[in-house]
Amino acid sequence: MARMAGPRATESRGGAVAFGALDPRALLAMGPAQGDRPAAWRVALGVAVPSLALLAIGRPDLVIYAVFGAFVGMYGRNEPHQLRVIHQGQAAVLLVGGTVIGIGLAAAHVGPWTLVALEALVAGVVSIIADKYRLKPGGPFFCIFALGACASVPLAVPWWCATLICLGSALFAVLVGFAGWMGSRNWVPGAVRPVEPVISPAILVHALRYVLAVGTAGAAGILSGIGHPYWAMAAGAVPLAAETLGARIVRGIHRVVGTLAGVGMTALILLPQPPIMLLGLAVVVLQFPSELFMARHYGLALVFFTPLILVMTYLASPTDPGVLMADRAVETMVGAAAGVLVALCIREPRALRGS
């Protein structure tokens, strides 16, 4: 198999991209279609089945664990089935691991500062793993998002029950991703996904970015006195998933604008106070357009992903929808600003910028 490009793109000397040099068209450009619909259907099915099963038994508060497990289906979207199952298995270790850590922290009732410190540390470690194994989507975002969210909602069932829900959902998502192989039965002996042979300075520097961005965003979220600081930490990680400085800035802007638009859509869903069952169905329905646009235009995908997350959070821990939406908007701006700031300050190792 052809070797994929390294996990981090390099920058030429003097080629730093500043805010003023950004091409506005980059904010609106839609990426090329790359098997988006089949991938979106796979992810939607992976979310729908376990979520609907929980709704059917009257436990919408547990949907959050199923959804984070099902996010495994986002990985390896355009790979052959044989490599996709390997890719999703690798991602499952991180996603289920992050969820289990979050569940443990919820059971232990840790304080917010402890959560920030642990999540920043996990972000750095998972960044190294994700870069070494070239996971796509890149970076630790989904792992630390699952960790922070599960640590921040009340644990309504024994820890092992929440863990089994997440694990079962992840396994189902992997099976959905592999199911198409039954038609082709094409198996290449010895085929493996490429792995970075060494943990390079670029990988370590990138991990440092995540530690600083997630830690700074979380601390700012706590000091601001606004709820849900884990949203700020997750948003802090978002810009860093892009491979160049300019793309990181664009991704940060997409995060803010897309989230604000998504908060508006959430208001249309939550403020009329529909029945709980309908809210659970909304989580399932919103997953398809979220994944459909995720690889083509991140900002547009967030218009659907934001209400998915907010409704899921509301189901797990009902609260005032207005406060929930305001927290999401403010924490996202705080986190995205922290991520972009770190991207501007912590550059690639000098040896990788060219001579």
Short mmCIF file of C-alpha atoms in Angstrom, two decimals:
data_model
loop_
_atom_site.label_atom_id
_atom_site.label_comp_id
_atom_site.label_asym_id
_atom_site.label_seq_id
_atom_site.Cartn_x
_atom_site.Cartn_y
_atom_site.Cartn_z
CA MET A 1 0.00 0.00 0.00
CA ALA A 2 1.17 3.54 -0.66
CA ARG A 3 2.56 5.33 2.34
CA MET A 4 0.34 8.13 3.55
CA ALA A 5 1.64 11.63 4.20
CA GLY A 6 3.06 12.28 7.64
CA PRO A 7 0.74 13.44 10.40
CA ARG A 8 1.89 17.02 10.37
CA ALA A 9 2.43 19.27 7.40
CA THR A 10 5.49 21.47 7.50
CA GLU A 11 5.81 25.20 7.00
CA SER A 12 8.42 26.95 4.88
CA ARG A 13 10.69 29.58 6.37
CA GLY A 14 8.91 32.88 6.60
CA GLY A 15 5.75 31.20 5.42
CA ALA A 16 3.81 31.79 8.61
CA VAL A 17 0.20 32.52 7.94
CA ALA A 18 -1.19 35.44 9.88
CA PHE A 19 -4.82 36.39 10.27
CA GLY A 20 -4.47 39.14 7.68
CA ALA A 21 -3.14 36.71 5.08
CA LEU A 22 -6.16 34.43 5.27
CA ASP A 23 -8.12 34.01 2.07
CA PRO A 24 -11.81 34.54 2.96
CA ARG A 25 -12.71 31.97 0.33
CA ALA A 26 -11.12 29.29 2.52
CA LEU A 27 -13.87 29.89 5.08
CA LEU A 28 -16.61 29.15 2.55
CA ALA A 29 -14.94 26.52 0.37
CA MET A 30 -16.65 23.15 0.27
CA GLY A 31 -14.26 20.21 0.04
CA PRO A 32 -14.65 17.55 -2.64
CA ALA A 33 -17.10 14.71 -2.09
CA GLN A 34 -15.31 11.55 -0.96
CA GLY A 35 -17.85 8.83 -0.28
CA ASP A 36 -19.64 11.07 2.20
CA ARG A 37 -23.11 9.56 1.91
CA PRO A 38 -22.16 5.92 2.54
CA ALA A 39 -20.00 7.04 5.47
CA ALA A 40 -22.81 9.19 6.87
CA TRP A 41 -25.28 6.31 6.61
CA ARG A 42 -22.87 3.98 8.41
CA VAL A 43 -22.35 6.41 11.27
CA ALA A 44 -26.06 7.24 11.47
CA LEU A 45 -26.93 3.54 11.66
CA GLY A 46 -24.27 2.99 14.32
CA VAL A 47 -25.80 5.78 16.42
CA ALA A 48 -29.43 4.91 15.70
CA VAL A 49 -29.63 1.27 16.75
CA PRO A 50 -28.21 1.51 20.30
CA SER A 51 -29.85 4.90 20.88
CA LEU A 52 -33.28 3.70 19.80
CA ALA A 53 -32.86 0.60 21.96
CA LEU A 54 -32.22 2.80 25.01
CA LEU A 55 -35.18 5.02 24.14
CA ALA A 56 -37.37 1.95 23.81
CA ILE A 57 -36.59 0.86 27.39
CA GLY A 58 -37.16 4.37 28.72
CA ARG A 59 -33.52 5.35 29.38
CA PRO A 60 -32.81 8.45 27.26
CA ASP A 61 -30.33 9.56 29.94
CA LEU A 62 -27.99 6.76 28.84
CA VAL A 63 -27.94 7.70 25.15
CA ILE A 64 -24.81 9.78 25.75
CA TYR A 65 -22.72 6.64 26.39
CA ALA A 66 -24.07 4.93 23.28
CA VAL A 67 -23.36 7.92 21.06
CA PHE A 68 -19.76 8.29 22.18
CA GLY A 69 -19.19 4.60 21.48
CA ALA A 70 -20.82 4.92 18.06
CA PHE A 71 -18.48 7.77 17.11
CA VAL A 72 -15.97 5.01 16.35
CA GLY A 73 -17.81 4.76 13.03
CA MET A 74 -16.39 8.12 11.96
CA TYR A 75 -12.93 6.61 11.53
CA GLY A 76 -11.59 4.95 8.39
CA ARG A 77 -14.45 6.27 6.28
CA ASN A 78 -12.78 5.83 2.87
CA GLU A 79 -10.56 2.85 3.58
CA PRO A 80 -11.15 -0.72 2.34
CA HIS A 81 -13.11 -2.84 4.80
CA GLN A 82 -10.05 -4.76 5.96
CA LEU A 83 -8.17 -1.59 6.89
CA ARG A 84 -11.28 0.18 8.17
CA VAL A 85 -11.89 -2.49 10.80
CA ILE A 86 -8.29 -2.08 12.00
CA HIS A 87 -8.61 1.71 11.99
CA GLN A 88 -11.89 1.64 13.91
CA GLY A 89 -10.51 -0.88 16.36
CA GLN A 90 -7.62 1.47 17.13
CA ALA A 91 -10.03 4.39 17.51
CA ALA A 92 -12.32 2.31 19.75
CA VAL A 93 -9.52 1.86 22.27
CA LEU A 94 -9.21 5.64 22.59
CA LEU A 95 -12.91 6.52 22.49
CA VAL A 96 -14.06 3.81 24.87
CA GLY A 97 -11.01 4.50 27.04
CA GLY A 98 -11.85 8.21 27.25
CA THR A 99 -15.47 7.41 28.07
CA VAL A 100 -14.47 4.95 30.79
CA ILE A 101 -12.08 7.48 32.35
CA GLY A 102 -14.89 10.04 32.32
CA ILE A 103 -17.29 7.57 33.92
CA GLY A 104 -14.71 6.85 36.62
CA LEU A 105 -14.21 10.55 37.29
CA ALA A 106 -17.98 11.04 37.57
CA ALA A 107 -18.17 8.18 40.07
CA ALA A 108 -15.33 9.73 42.06
CA HIS A 109 -16.94 13.21 41.95
CA VAL A 110 -13.67 14.92 41.03
CA GLY A 111 -13.43 18.70 41.11
CA PRO A 112 -13.22 20.88 38.00
CA TRP A 113 -9.51 21.64 38.35
CA THR A 114 -8.68 17.96 38.58
CA LEU A 115 -10.75 17.34 35.47
CA VAL A 116 -8.90 20.06 33.56
CA ALA A 117 -5.49 18.69 34.56
CA LEU A 118 -6.37 15.11 33.67
CA GLU A 119 -8.05 16.03 30.39
CA ALA A 120 -5.06 18.13 29.29
CA LEU A 121 -2.74 15.22 30.10
CA VAL A 122 -4.92 12.73 28.24
CA ALA A 123 -5.08 15.12 25.27
CA GLY A 124 -1.31 15.09 24.97
CA VAL A 125 -1.00 11.32 25.27
CA VAL A 126 -3.82 10.61 22.81
CA SER A 127 -2.38 13.16 20.36
CA ILE A 128 0.84 11.13 20.25
CA ILE A 129 -1.07 7.89 19.72
CA ALA A 130 -3.34 9.40 17.07
CA ASP A 131 -0.38 10.82 15.14
CA LYS A 132 1.65 7.62 15.41
CA TYR A 133 -1.20 5.49 14.10
CA ARG A 134 -2.42 8.18 11.68
CA LEU A 135 -5.99 8.13 12.88
CA LYS A 136 -8.54 10.13 10.89
CA PRO A 137 -10.27 12.23 12.21
CA GLY A 138 -6.94 13.31 13.63
CA GLY A 139 -6.10 14.36 17.16
CA PRO A 140 -7.66 13.61 20.54
CA PHE A 141 -10.89 15.59 20.14
CA PHE A 142 -13.45 12.80 20.40
CA CYS A 143 -11.59 11.04 23.18
CA ILE A 144 -11.32 14.09 25.42
CA PHE A 145 -14.83 15.21 24.52
CA ALA A 146 -16.18 11.86 25.69
CA LEU A 147 -14.03 12.06 28.82
CA GLY A 148 -15.16 15.56 29.77
CA ALA A 149 -18.83 15.01 28.98
CA CYS A 150 -19.10 11.71 30.86
CA ALA A 151 -17.20 13.12 33.83
CA SER A 152 -19.59 16.08 34.00
CA VAL A 153 -22.98 14.34 34.00
CA PRO A 154 -24.44 12.49 36.99
CA LEU A 155 -23.85 8.75 36.88
CA ALA A 156 -27.37 7.30 36.93
CA VAL A 157 -26.32 3.65 36.62
CA PRO A 158 -23.39 1.58 37.94
CA TRP A 159 -20.13 2.42 36.20
CA TRP A 160 -19.90 -1.00 34.60
CA CYS A 161 -23.34 -0.58 33.03
CA ALA A 162 -22.42 2.75 31.41
CA THR A 163 -19.15 1.18 30.24
CA LEU A 164 -20.91 -1.79 28.66
CA ILE A 165 -23.29 0.53 26.80
CA CYS A 166 -20.38 2.44 25.31
CA LEU A 167 -18.40 -0.71 24.51
CA GLY A 168 -21.39 -2.45 22.93
CA SER A 169 -22.17 0.61 20.83
CA ALA A 170 -18.55 0.83 19.66
CA LEU A 171 -18.51 -2.85 18.69
CA PHE A 172 -21.76 -2.43 16.78
CA ALA A 173 -20.31 0.58 14.89
CA VAL A 174 -17.27 -1.51 13.91
CA LEU A 175 -19.55 -4.29 12.67
CA VAL A 176 -21.54 -1.80 10.61
CA GLY A 177 -18.32 -0.49 9.09
CA PHE A 178 -17.19 -4.01 8.21
CA ALA A 179 -20.55 -5.36 7.01
CA GLY A 180 -19.96 -4.35 3.40
CA TRP A 181 -17.09 -6.82 3.21
CA MET A 182 -19.65 -9.62 3.01
CA GLY A 183 -20.34 -8.58 -0.56
CA SER A 184 -16.76 -8.52 -1.82
CA ARG A 185 -15.00 -10.99 0.51
CA ASN A 186 -11.75 -9.32 -0.56
CA TRP A 187 -9.03 -9.94 2.04
CA VAL A 188 -5.38 -9.10 1.43
CA PRO A 189 -3.06 -11.23 3.60
CA GLY A 190 -0.68 -9.11 5.65
CA ALA A 191 -2.31 -5.76 4.84
CA VAL A 192 -1.80 -3.27 7.67
CA ARG A 193 -2.35 0.42 8.20
CA PRO A 194 0.84 2.52 8.03
CA VAL A 195 2.33 3.59 11.34
CA GLU A 196 4.89 6.29 12.08
CA PRO A 197 8.10 4.34 12.85
CA VAL A 198 9.27 6.79 15.51
CA ILE A 199 7.72 9.46 17.69
CA SER A 200 9.24 12.47 15.98
CA PRO A 201 9.83 15.96 17.41
CA ALA A 202 6.88 17.18 15.32
CA ILE A 203 4.59 14.67 17.01
CA LEU A 204 5.84 15.72 20.47
CA VAL A 205 5.44 19.43 19.69
CA HIS A 206 1.93 18.80 18.47
CA ALA A 207 1.10 16.94 21.67
CA LEU A 208 2.43 19.91 23.63
CA ARG A 209 0.05 22.16 21.70
CA TYR A 210 -2.89 20.04 22.78
CA VAL A 211 -1.81 20.02 26.43
CA LEU A 212 -1.47 23.81 26.47
CA ALA A 213 -4.64 24.53 24.47
CA VAL A 214 -6.86 22.14 26.43
CA GLY A 215 -5.40 23.19 29.78
CA THR A 216 -5.66 26.90 29.01
CA ALA A 217 -9.20 26.61 27.67
CA GLY A 218 -10.33 24.59 30.67
CA ALA A 219 -8.78 26.99 33.15
CA ALA A 220 -10.37 29.96 31.38
CA GLY A 221 -13.71 28.19 31.40
CA ILE A 222 -13.53 27.60 35.16
CA LEU A 223 -12.34 31.12 35.97
CA SER A 224 -15.14 32.62 33.88
CA GLY A 225 -17.64 30.95 36.19
CA ILE A 226 -19.62 29.54 33.28
CA GLY A 227 -20.76 25.93 33.38
CA HIS A 228 -19.52 23.05 31.22
CA PRO A 229 -15.79 23.91 31.03
CA TYR A 230 -15.22 20.63 29.17
CA TRP A 231 -16.82 22.29 26.14
CA ALA A 232 -14.08 24.91 26.23
CA MET A 233 -11.44 22.16 26.44
CA ALA A 234 -12.93 20.30 23.49
CA ALA A 235 -13.11 23.51 21.46
CA GLY A 236 -9.48 24.24 22.34
CA ALA A 237 -8.46 21.00 20.66
CA VAL A 238 -10.43 21.59 17.46
CA PRO A 239 -8.16 24.04 15.56
CA LEU A 240 -5.09 21.90 16.15
CA ALA A 241 -6.46 18.97 14.16
CA ALA A 242 -5.67 20.83 10.91
CA GLU A 243 -2.24 20.35 9.37
CA THR A 244 -1.15 23.93 8.67
CA LEU A 245 -1.33 27.17 10.60
CA GLY A 246 -3.72 28.78 8.11
CA ALA A 247 -6.01 25.74 8.20
CA ARG A 248 -5.96 25.80 12.01
CA ILE A 249 -7.15 29.40 12.04
CA VAL A 250 -9.89 28.61 9.53
CA ARG A 251 -10.96 25.61 11.62
CA GLY A 252 -11.14 27.77 14.74
CA ILE A 253 -13.38 30.26 12.95
CA HIS A 254 -15.54 27.42 11.65
CA ARG A 255 -15.87 26.13 15.19
CA VAL A 256 -17.23 29.42 16.49
CA VAL A 257 -19.49 30.34 13.57
CA GLY A 258 -20.83 26.81 13.11
CA THR A 259 -21.49 26.43 16.83
CA LEU A 260 -23.38 29.73 17.05
CA ALA A 261 -25.57 28.70 14.11
CA GLY A 262 -26.02 25.29 15.72
CA VAL A 263 -27.11 26.92 18.97
CA GLY A 264 -29.81 28.70 16.99
CA MET A 265 -31.02 25.37 15.60
CA THR A 266 -30.92 23.91 19.12
CA ALA A 267 -33.28 26.65 20.29
CA LEU A 268 -35.80 25.50 17.69
CA ILE A 269 -35.57 21.97 19.10
CA LEU A 270 -35.36 22.49 22.87
CA LEU A 271 -37.33 25.64 23.61
CA PRO A 272 -40.73 24.21 22.52
CA GLN A 273 -40.09 21.49 25.13
CA PRO A 274 -41.02 18.47 22.98
CA PRO A 275 -41.46 14.99 24.49
CA ILE A 276 -38.30 13.20 25.56
CA MET A 277 -38.80 10.53 22.91
CA LEU A 278 -38.74 13.16 20.16
CA LEU A 279 -35.53 14.62 21.56
CA GLY A 280 -33.96 11.18 21.46
CA LEU A 281 -35.02 10.80 17.85
CA ALA A 282 -33.51 14.21 17.08
CA VAL A 283 -30.10 12.92 18.21
CA VAL A 284 -30.42 10.04 15.75
CA VAL A 285 -31.61 12.21 12.85
CA LEU A 286 -28.96 14.91 13.35
CA GLN A 287 -26.09 12.43 13.13
CA PHE A 288 -26.51 11.90 9.37
CA PRO A 289 -26.04 15.53 8.20
CA SER A 290 -23.31 16.02 10.81
CA GLU A 291 -21.22 13.26 9.27
CA LEU A 292 -22.26 14.11 5.72
CA PHE A 293 -20.53 17.50 5.88
CA MET A 294 -17.83 16.80 8.50
CA ALA A 295 -15.06 16.20 5.98
CA ARG A 296 -16.23 18.78 3.44
CA HIS A 297 -17.03 21.85 5.54
CA TYR A 298 -16.49 21.68 9.28
CA GLY A 299 -18.49 24.83 10.02
CA LEU A 300 -21.55 23.53 8.18
CA ALA A 301 -21.29 20.16 9.93
CA LEU A 302 -21.37 21.94 13.30
CA VAL A 303 -24.77 23.44 12.49
CA PHE A 304 -26.09 19.88 12.98
CA PHE A 305 -23.47 18.49 15.36
CA THR A 306 -24.03 21.23 17.93
CA PRO A 307 -27.74 20.50 18.51
CA LEU A 308 -26.93 16.79 18.54
CA ILE A 309 -24.50 17.31 21.42
CA LEU A 310 -26.70 19.77 23.28
CA VAL A 311 -29.79 17.57 23.07
CA MET A 312 -27.75 14.55 24.12
CA THR A 313 -26.40 16.51 27.10
CA TYR A 314 -29.90 17.69 27.99
CA LEU A 315 -31.17 14.11 27.98
CA ALA A 316 -28.34 13.00 30.26
CA SER A 317 -28.78 15.90 32.71
CA PRO A 318 -31.89 18.07 32.12
CA THR A 319 -31.35 21.76 32.86
CA ASP A 320 -32.50 25.16 31.66
CA PRO A 321 -32.10 25.02 27.84
CA GLY A 322 -31.28 28.73 27.69
CA VAL A 323 -28.40 28.35 30.13
CA LEU A 324 -27.20 25.23 28.31
CA MET A 325 -27.09 27.02 24.96
CA ALA A 326 -25.43 30.14 26.39
CA ASP A 327 -22.75 28.01 28.05
CA ARG A 328 -22.07 26.22 24.78
CA ALA A 329 -21.68 29.46 22.85
CA VAL A 330 -19.36 31.17 25.35
CA GLU A 331 -17.26 28.09 26.15
CA THR A 332 -16.77 27.44 22.44
CA MET A 333 -15.47 30.95 21.81
CA VAL A 334 -13.12 30.69 24.80
CA GLY A 335 -11.81 27.30 23.71
CA ALA A 336 -11.41 28.14 20.03
CA ALA A 337 -9.49 31.31 20.93
CA ALA A 338 -7.15 29.28 23.17
CA GLY A 339 -6.56 26.73 20.41
CA VAL A 340 -5.77 29.34 17.77
CA LEU A 341 -3.51 31.25 20.17
CA VAL A 342 -1.50 28.13 20.93
CA ALA A 343 -1.27 27.32 17.20
CA LEU A 344 0.15 30.79 16.58
CA CYS A 345 2.67 30.59 19.43
CA ILE A 346 3.88 26.99 19.24
CA ARG A 347 5.33 26.43 15.80
CA GLU A 348 6.76 23.40 14.04
CA PRO A 349 10.30 22.34 15.02
CA ARG A 350 12.83 24.51 13.16
CA ALA A 351 14.31 21.56 11.27
CA LEU A 352 10.94 20.93 9.59
CA ARG A 353 10.49 24.45 8.21
CA GLY A 354 13.08 24.12 5.50
CA SER A 355 16.46 25.76 5.21
#
